[in-house]
Short mmCIF file of C-alpha atoms in Angstrom, two decimals:
data_model
loop_
_atom_site.label_atom_id
_atom_site.label_comp_id
_atom_site.label_asym_id
_atom_site.label_seq_id
_atom_site.Cartn_x
_atom_site.Cartn_y
_atom_site.Cartn_z
CA MET A 1 0.00 0.00 0.00
CA LYS A 2 2.84 2.39 0.77
CA LYS A 3 4.36 1.79 -2.66
CA LYS A 4 1.12 2.89 -4.42
CA ILE A 5 0.49 6.02 -2.33
CA LEU A 6 3.95 7.49 -2.62
CA PRO A 7 3.90 8.17 -6.42
CA LEU A 8 0.48 9.86 -6.10
CA VAL A 9 1.73 12.13 -3.33
CA MET A 10 4.77 13.03 -5.37
CA MET A 11 2.56 13.96 -8.39
CA PHE A 12 0.40 16.39 -6.38
CA ALA A 13 3.52 17.88 -4.84
CA PHE A 14 4.83 18.49 -8.35
CA LEU A 15 1.58 20.21 -9.46
CA LYS A 16 1.59 22.45 -6.43
CA ALA A 17 5.16 23.49 -7.01
CA TYR A 18 4.75 24.50 -10.64
CA THR A 19 0.98 25.46 -10.72
CA GLN A 20 0.86 24.73 -14.46
CA VAL A 21 -0.99 21.90 -16.10
CA GLY A 22 -0.28 20.58 -19.55
CA ILE A 23 -2.50 18.27 -21.51
CA ASN A 24 -0.71 16.46 -24.32
CA THR A 25 2.42 18.47 -23.46
CA THR A 26 5.20 18.14 -20.89
CA GLY A 27 6.06 21.84 -21.06
CA PRO A 28 2.88 23.86 -20.39
CA ALA A 29 3.26 27.54 -21.28
CA ALA A 30 0.35 28.75 -19.14
CA THR A 31 -1.73 27.73 -16.15
CA LEU A 32 -3.56 25.33 -18.45
CA ASP A 33 -1.99 24.44 -21.80
CA ILE A 34 -3.93 22.05 -24.01
CA ASN A 35 -2.26 20.66 -27.09
CA VAL A 36 -3.93 18.53 -29.69
CA LYS A 37 -2.57 15.05 -30.17
CA ASN A 38 -2.39 15.53 -33.91
CA ALA A 39 -1.93 19.17 -34.94
CA THR A 40 -1.64 18.24 -38.62
CA GLY A 41 -2.69 15.46 -40.87
CA THR A 42 -5.99 13.88 -41.79
CA SER A 43 -6.99 12.28 -38.50
CA THR A 44 -10.74 12.22 -37.88
CA ASN A 45 -10.35 12.35 -34.09
CA VAL A 46 -12.19 15.27 -32.48
CA GLU A 47 -9.82 17.82 -30.93
CA GLY A 48 -10.68 20.97 -28.93
CA VAL A 49 -12.33 22.15 -25.71
CA LEU A 50 -16.01 21.76 -24.94
CA ILE A 51 -17.37 24.75 -23.02
CA THR A 52 -20.38 24.31 -20.76
CA ARG A 53 -23.56 24.18 -22.83
CA LEU A 54 -26.89 25.33 -21.42
CA ASP A 55 -30.04 27.23 -22.36
CA ARG A 56 -30.89 30.86 -21.60
CA GLN A 57 -33.12 30.05 -18.66
CA ARG A 58 -30.32 28.10 -16.97
CA ALA A 59 -27.85 30.95 -17.54
CA GLN A 60 -30.40 33.42 -16.21
CA SER A 61 -31.00 31.35 -13.09
CA MET A 62 -27.37 31.06 -11.96
CA THR A 63 -26.23 33.15 -8.98
CA GLY A 64 -22.80 33.96 -7.60
CA VAL A 65 -21.25 33.59 -11.04
CA PRO A 66 -17.52 34.49 -11.04
CA ILE A 67 -16.39 37.18 -13.50
CA SER A 68 -15.02 35.74 -16.80
CA THR A 69 -17.08 32.54 -16.60
CA LEU A 70 -17.56 31.28 -20.16
CA ILE A 71 -20.65 29.41 -21.38
CA TYR A 72 -22.29 28.41 -24.63
CA VAL A 73 -26.03 29.16 -24.81
CA ASN A 74 -27.53 26.49 -27.05
CA SER A 75 -31.17 27.62 -26.88
CA ILE A 76 -33.11 30.84 -26.28
CA ALA A 77 -36.49 29.11 -26.35
CA THR A 78 -36.57 29.32 -22.56
CA GLY A 79 -35.98 32.22 -20.22
CA SER A 80 -36.30 35.88 -21.17
CA GLN A 81 -34.05 38.70 -22.28
CA THR A 82 -34.01 40.36 -18.86
CA GLY A 83 -31.77 40.54 -15.81
CA THR A 84 -28.37 38.90 -16.32
CA ALA A 85 -29.64 37.53 -19.67
CA VAL A 86 -30.52 40.97 -21.09
CA ASN A 87 -27.90 40.50 -23.83
CA VAL A 88 -28.74 36.87 -24.57
CA ASP A 89 -30.72 37.14 -27.78
CA THR A 90 -29.18 34.38 -29.88
CA ILE A 91 -27.29 31.08 -29.62
CA GLY A 92 -23.55 31.51 -29.02
CA TYR A 93 -20.72 32.10 -26.57
CA TYR A 94 -21.19 34.45 -23.61
CA TYR A 95 -18.95 35.52 -20.74
CA TYR A 96 -19.98 36.99 -17.40
CA ASN A 97 -18.78 40.56 -16.68
CA GLY A 98 -20.00 40.71 -13.11
CA ALA A 99 -23.44 42.08 -13.97
CA ALA A 100 -24.69 40.26 -17.07
CA TRP A 101 -23.80 37.72 -19.72
CA VAL A 102 -22.02 39.43 -22.63
CA LYS A 103 -21.91 38.09 -26.17
CA LEU A 104 -18.38 37.27 -27.33
CA HIS A 105 -18.96 38.05 -31.01
CA ASN A 106 -21.43 37.49 -33.79
CA PRO A 107 -21.23 33.93 -35.14
CA THR A 108 -20.59 34.97 -38.76
CA ASN A 109 -17.63 37.12 -37.66
CA SER A 110 -19.05 40.06 -39.61
CA ILE A 111 -18.38 43.69 -38.70
CA SER A 112 -21.06 45.09 -36.44
CA ALA A 113 -23.44 47.49 -38.19
CA ASN A 114 -22.99 51.18 -37.31
CA ILE A 115 -23.60 54.62 -38.76
CA TYR A 116 -20.30 54.48 -40.65
CA ASN A 117 -21.03 51.36 -42.71
CA THR A 118 -24.77 50.71 -42.65
CA ASP A 119 -27.98 52.64 -43.26
CA GLY A 120 -30.49 52.46 -40.48
CA ALA A 121 -33.53 53.90 -38.77
CA LEU A 122 -33.95 55.39 -35.31
CA THR A 123 -36.07 53.31 -33.01
CA GLY A 124 -37.06 56.38 -30.99
CA ASN A 125 -36.28 60.01 -30.25
CA ARG A 126 -32.60 60.70 -29.59
CA ILE A 127 -30.82 63.66 -27.98
CA VAL A 128 -27.09 64.34 -28.30
CA SER A 129 -25.80 66.26 -25.29
CA GLN A 130 -22.60 67.94 -26.49
CA GLY A 131 -21.78 69.86 -23.35
CA SER A 132 -18.50 71.67 -24.03
CA ASN A 133 -17.63 69.35 -26.92
CA SER A 134 -17.93 70.32 -30.58
CA LEU A 135 -19.57 68.29 -33.34
CA ALA A 136 -18.12 68.85 -36.81
CA PHE A 137 -18.63 67.35 -40.25
CA THR A 138 -16.13 67.62 -43.10
CA GLY A 139 -16.59 66.75 -46.75
CA THR A 140 -15.44 67.42 -50.30
CA GLN A 141 -18.59 66.68 -52.30
CA ALA A 142 -21.46 68.81 -53.50
CA ASN A 143 -24.49 68.00 -51.34
CA ALA A 144 -22.10 66.39 -48.83
CA PHE A 145 -24.67 66.76 -46.05
CA SER A 146 -28.40 67.12 -46.52
CA VAL A 147 -31.67 66.98 -44.64
CA ASP A 148 -34.80 65.69 -46.37
CA GLY A 149 -33.40 66.00 -49.90
CA ALA A 150 -33.31 69.63 -51.02
CA THR A 151 -34.78 71.03 -47.79
CA PHE A 152 -31.24 71.71 -46.55
CA SER A 153 -28.05 70.95 -48.45
CA VAL A 154 -24.37 71.64 -47.75
CA ASP A 155 -22.13 71.91 -50.81
CA ALA A 156 -18.74 71.13 -49.24
CA ALA A 157 -16.98 71.27 -52.61
CA ASN A 158 -17.83 74.96 -53.09
CA ASP A 159 -18.54 76.05 -49.49
CA ARG A 160 -22.22 76.81 -50.15
CA ILE A 161 -25.54 76.17 -48.44
CA GLY A 162 -28.80 75.53 -50.23
CA VAL A 163 -32.29 75.79 -48.77
CA GLY A 164 -34.79 74.28 -51.16
CA THR A 165 -32.01 73.36 -53.61
CA GLN A 166 -29.20 70.80 -53.76
CA THR A 167 -27.19 72.94 -56.21
CA PRO A 168 -26.71 76.37 -54.57
CA ASN A 169 -24.94 79.00 -56.69
CA ALA A 170 -24.16 81.41 -53.85
CA LYS A 171 -22.91 81.18 -50.27
CA LEU A 172 -26.57 80.92 -49.28
CA GLU A 173 -29.29 80.27 -51.86
CA ILE A 174 -32.97 79.97 -50.98
CA ASN A 175 -35.33 78.42 -53.52
CA SER A 176 -38.97 78.73 -52.44
CA SER A 177 -40.19 76.92 -55.60
CA SER A 178 -42.89 79.60 -55.85
CA SER A 179 -42.58 82.41 -58.39
CA GLY A 180 -42.50 85.83 -56.76
CA VAL A 181 -41.97 84.39 -53.27
CA SER A 182 -38.48 84.74 -51.76
CA GLY A 183 -38.80 81.98 -49.19
CA LEU A 184 -37.18 84.26 -46.61
CA LYS A 185 -39.24 85.46 -43.64
CA PHE A 186 -38.44 87.60 -40.59
CA THR A 187 -40.74 86.71 -37.71
CA ASN A 188 -39.93 89.76 -35.58
CA LEU A 189 -39.34 92.26 -38.38
CA THR A 190 -42.44 93.18 -40.37
CA SER A 191 -43.85 96.15 -42.27
CA SER A 192 -45.21 97.48 -38.98
CA SER A 193 -41.83 97.44 -37.23
CA PRO A 194 -40.28 100.85 -36.45
CA THR A 195 -37.72 102.04 -38.98
CA GLY A 196 -34.05 102.53 -38.22
CA THR A 197 -30.92 103.84 -39.84
CA GLY A 198 -29.02 101.90 -42.50
CA GLN A 199 -29.47 100.82 -46.07
CA ALA A 200 -32.35 99.05 -47.73
CA ILE A 201 -31.85 95.71 -49.47
CA GLY A 202 -33.11 94.61 -52.85
CA VAL A 203 -32.51 91.97 -55.50
CA ASP A 204 -30.75 92.26 -58.82
CA ALA A 205 -31.76 90.61 -62.10
CA SER A 206 -30.11 87.33 -61.05
CA GLY A 207 -31.84 87.19 -57.67
CA ASN A 208 -28.78 88.24 -55.67
CA VAL A 209 -29.53 90.27 -52.56
CA ILE A 210 -27.87 93.69 -52.73
CA SER A 211 -27.85 96.79 -50.56
CA VAL A 212 -29.83 99.76 -51.84
CA SER A 213 -29.39 103.20 -50.39
CA THR A 214 -32.55 104.87 -49.22
CA VAL A 215 -33.73 107.77 -51.37
CA ALA A 216 -31.81 110.89 -50.40
CA GLN A 217 -32.48 114.41 -51.56
CA VAL A 218 -29.35 115.75 -53.25
CA LEU A 219 -30.23 119.25 -54.34
CA THR A 220 -33.37 121.34 -54.60
CA VAL A 221 -33.58 124.75 -56.25
CA GLU A 222 -36.79 126.71 -56.83
CA ASN A 223 -36.93 130.25 -58.23
CA ALA A 224 -39.95 132.26 -59.30
CA VAL A 225 -39.36 135.72 -60.75
CA SER A 226 -42.26 138.17 -61.02
CA ASN A 227 -40.22 141.02 -62.48
CA PRO A 228 -37.17 139.35 -64.02
CA PRO A 229 -34.19 141.66 -64.56
CA SER A 230 -32.91 142.22 -68.06
CA SER A 231 -29.71 140.37 -67.14
CA LEU A 232 -31.67 137.12 -67.32
CA ASN A 233 -32.78 137.69 -70.88
CA PHE A 234 -31.38 135.34 -73.47
CA THR A 235 -31.94 134.77 -77.15
CA VAL A 236 -32.66 131.50 -78.93
CA ASN A 237 -32.29 130.56 -82.59
CA ASP A 238 -31.83 127.45 -84.67
CA LEU A 239 -28.04 127.64 -84.92
CA GLY A 240 -27.04 126.21 -81.53
CA TYR A 241 -28.03 125.41 -77.95
CA ILE A 242 -28.21 128.28 -75.45
CA ILE A 243 -27.96 127.70 -71.67
CA ILE A 244 -31.08 128.92 -69.88
CA PRO A 245 -29.95 131.26 -67.07
CA GLY A 246 -30.46 129.85 -63.57
CA THR A 247 -30.42 126.19 -64.64
CA ILE A 248 -26.74 125.40 -64.06
CA GLN A 249 -26.44 122.95 -61.12
CA ASN A 250 -23.24 121.40 -59.71
CA ILE A 251 -23.51 118.00 -58.03
CA THR A 252 -20.89 115.80 -56.31
CA ILE A 253 -21.50 112.04 -56.49
CA PRO A 254 -19.90 109.72 -53.85
CA THR A 255 -17.67 106.70 -54.45
CA ASP A 256 -19.01 103.94 -56.74
CA GLY A 257 -21.50 106.31 -58.37
CA LYS A 258 -25.21 106.79 -57.90
CA ALA A 259 -28.44 106.57 -59.85
CA LEU A 260 -29.90 110.07 -59.70
CA PHE A 261 -33.50 111.14 -60.19
CA ILE A 262 -33.47 114.54 -61.95
CA ASN A 263 -36.37 116.96 -62.42
CA PHE A 264 -36.37 120.41 -64.04
CA MET A 265 -39.53 122.56 -64.33
CA LEU A 266 -39.19 125.80 -66.29
CA GLY A 267 -41.39 128.71 -67.19
CA ILE A 268 -40.03 130.68 -70.19
CA ASP A 269 -41.53 133.99 -71.33
CA TYR A 270 -41.33 134.89 -75.03
CA SER A 271 -40.55 138.64 -75.11
CA LEU A 272 -40.11 139.47 -78.77
CA PRO A 273 -40.90 137.08 -81.60
CA PRO A 274 -38.26 136.68 -84.33
CA SER A 275 -38.60 138.24 -87.74
CA GLY A 276 -40.50 136.17 -90.23
CA SER A 277 -42.09 134.29 -87.36
CA GLY A 278 -43.80 131.18 -88.41
CA SER A 279 -44.51 129.82 -84.93
CA GLY A 280 -41.39 127.68 -84.75
CA PHE A 281 -40.88 124.77 -82.37
CA TYR A 282 -38.54 125.27 -79.42
CA GLN A 283 -36.82 122.48 -77.55
CA ALA A 284 -35.44 122.41 -73.99
CA ILE A 285 -32.89 119.61 -73.41
CA LEU A 286 -30.90 118.34 -70.43
CA PHE A 287 -27.11 118.58 -70.65
CA ILE A 288 -24.78 116.69 -68.29
CA ASP A 289 -21.14 117.75 -68.31
CA ASN A 290 -21.67 119.70 -71.56
CA THR A 291 -23.11 116.65 -73.32
CA ALA A 292 -26.68 116.52 -74.58
CA THR A 293 -28.82 113.73 -73.16
CA ASN A 294 -31.95 112.08 -74.50
CA VAL A 295 -34.13 114.04 -72.07
CA TYR A 296 -35.93 116.89 -73.82
CA GLN A 297 -39.31 118.52 -74.48
CA THR A 298 -40.42 120.43 -77.58
CA VAL A 299 -43.20 123.06 -77.64
CA GLN A 300 -44.48 125.44 -80.33
CA GLU A 301 -44.07 129.21 -80.02
CA SER A 302 -47.38 130.74 -79.02
CA GLY A 303 -46.58 134.42 -79.63
CA ALA A 304 -45.13 137.48 -77.91
CA GLY A 305 -45.95 137.78 -74.21
CA GLU A 306 -46.88 134.13 -73.97
CA GLN A 307 -45.09 131.51 -71.88
CA ALA A 308 -43.71 128.06 -72.58
CA GLN A 309 -43.72 125.44 -69.83
CA PHE A 310 -41.07 122.70 -69.75
CA ASN A 311 -41.06 119.72 -67.39
CA LEU A 312 -38.06 117.37 -67.75
CA SER A 313 -37.63 114.27 -65.57
CA SER A 314 -35.29 111.29 -65.83
CA VAL A 315 -33.05 108.87 -63.94
CA LYS A 316 -29.36 108.97 -64.82
CA PHE A 317 -26.45 107.01 -63.38
CA LEU A 318 -23.57 109.34 -62.56
CA THR A 319 -20.05 108.21 -61.72
CA SER A 320 -18.33 109.44 -58.59
CA GLY A 321 -16.99 112.98 -58.67
CA ASN A 322 -18.26 116.42 -59.71
CA HIS A 323 -20.87 116.89 -62.43
CA THR A 324 -22.60 119.89 -64.02
CA LEU A 325 -26.24 119.82 -65.12
CA ASP A 326 -28.05 122.51 -67.11
CA ILE A 327 -30.95 123.03 -69.50
CA ARG A 328 -30.38 124.48 -72.95
CA MET A 329 -32.78 125.72 -75.63
CA ILE A 330 -32.78 125.69 -79.41
CA ARG A 331 -35.35 126.36 -82.13
CA LYS A 332 -35.58 122.81 -83.35
CA TYR A 333 -37.91 123.45 -86.27
CA ASN A 334 -38.12 126.90 -87.94
CA ASN A 335 -41.56 126.27 -89.42
CA GLY A 336 -41.31 129.42 -91.55
CA THR A 337 -39.12 131.40 -89.17
CA THR A 338 -35.99 132.84 -90.76
CA SER A 339 -32.94 130.71 -89.97
CA GLY A 340 -30.64 132.49 -87.56
CA ALA A 341 -33.36 134.88 -86.39
CA ASN A 342 -33.39 135.31 -82.60
CA ILE A 343 -36.32 135.16 -80.22
CA SER A 344 -35.90 137.02 -76.93
CA CYS A 345 -36.74 134.89 -73.87
CA THR A 346 -36.78 135.32 -70.09
CA PRO A 347 -36.92 132.56 -67.42
CA VAL A 348 -39.76 133.41 -65.04
CA SER A 349 -39.61 130.19 -62.97
CA VAL A 350 -36.99 127.49 -62.38
CA SER A 351 -37.44 124.41 -60.21
CA PHE A 352 -34.77 121.73 -59.86
CA ASN A 353 -34.91 118.57 -57.73
CA SER A 354 -32.54 115.60 -57.57
CA SER A 355 -32.48 112.48 -55.37
CA TYR A 356 -30.38 109.32 -55.05
CA ILE A 357 -32.36 106.16 -55.74
CA ASN A 358 -29.63 103.63 -54.92
#
């Protein structure tokens, strides 16, 4: 009996000393090292380790389970996906993390689906709490980021944003899809809001939003003469334009130029008719910087002591700098009046108004 017990005691003493166990190996490399008997070849012998196999209900019922315990759930027909089995939703390997059984990996070894590789649908409302962290998207494509098709589109290739369009042609383009409707609305700024200082905005022919200066009075001159002095008398014939006294106006236009509304109203008294009068036609025309414009009015002579009324209005774009405006007269059509014959005239009223419209 002593001969049989002694080898057994020696074996356990050896295991305790080295604390490593080898199966099919005399040199275990870990606490438990299992080698197959035939690592190569065509042997039909079954090799490997069989992990505990049980169903979900059994796994769910266990208590005092040590962390890292490994099991193989072979059925989910029993038990429920609650408690420690909250993650047990399919057959496979699970390990215990101290609170619940955790799936080792999907059995097909495929990459788990996520927002970076798979389309999906939210199962409920979600809130992202950023706190002090930023959330940024980068891209290089047109329509790199969009919401509901053309409702909102980010063109990352051209640094543009489209609202109602996936192909914006400006930094911000709004397409309302309704003719005559901008698609832009200010909730707290309406036609009844109090006015303030600044410039108005408008749209150009391409739909671009531009700033438009509010209408500003530039110059106003009004003169009415009941007994005009002889120094204001001037003569008109058909040989050339004559400046009407009192109509010369000097205007300074700011940088980038301005569109200017111009209005002249004149009352001209015919003092003495020309010889051979045939009731000629007289024209008053606007000159800008000594150049005739296309703004004029022509009236027929009505006789000595009568008056001619001229009302000239137009919008002209003037470049920045100083400009001179005046009204000149000429007998445009003699109509029987001797060529070169003068008619004596006197300005009895002059009214000039000008305003910026941009």
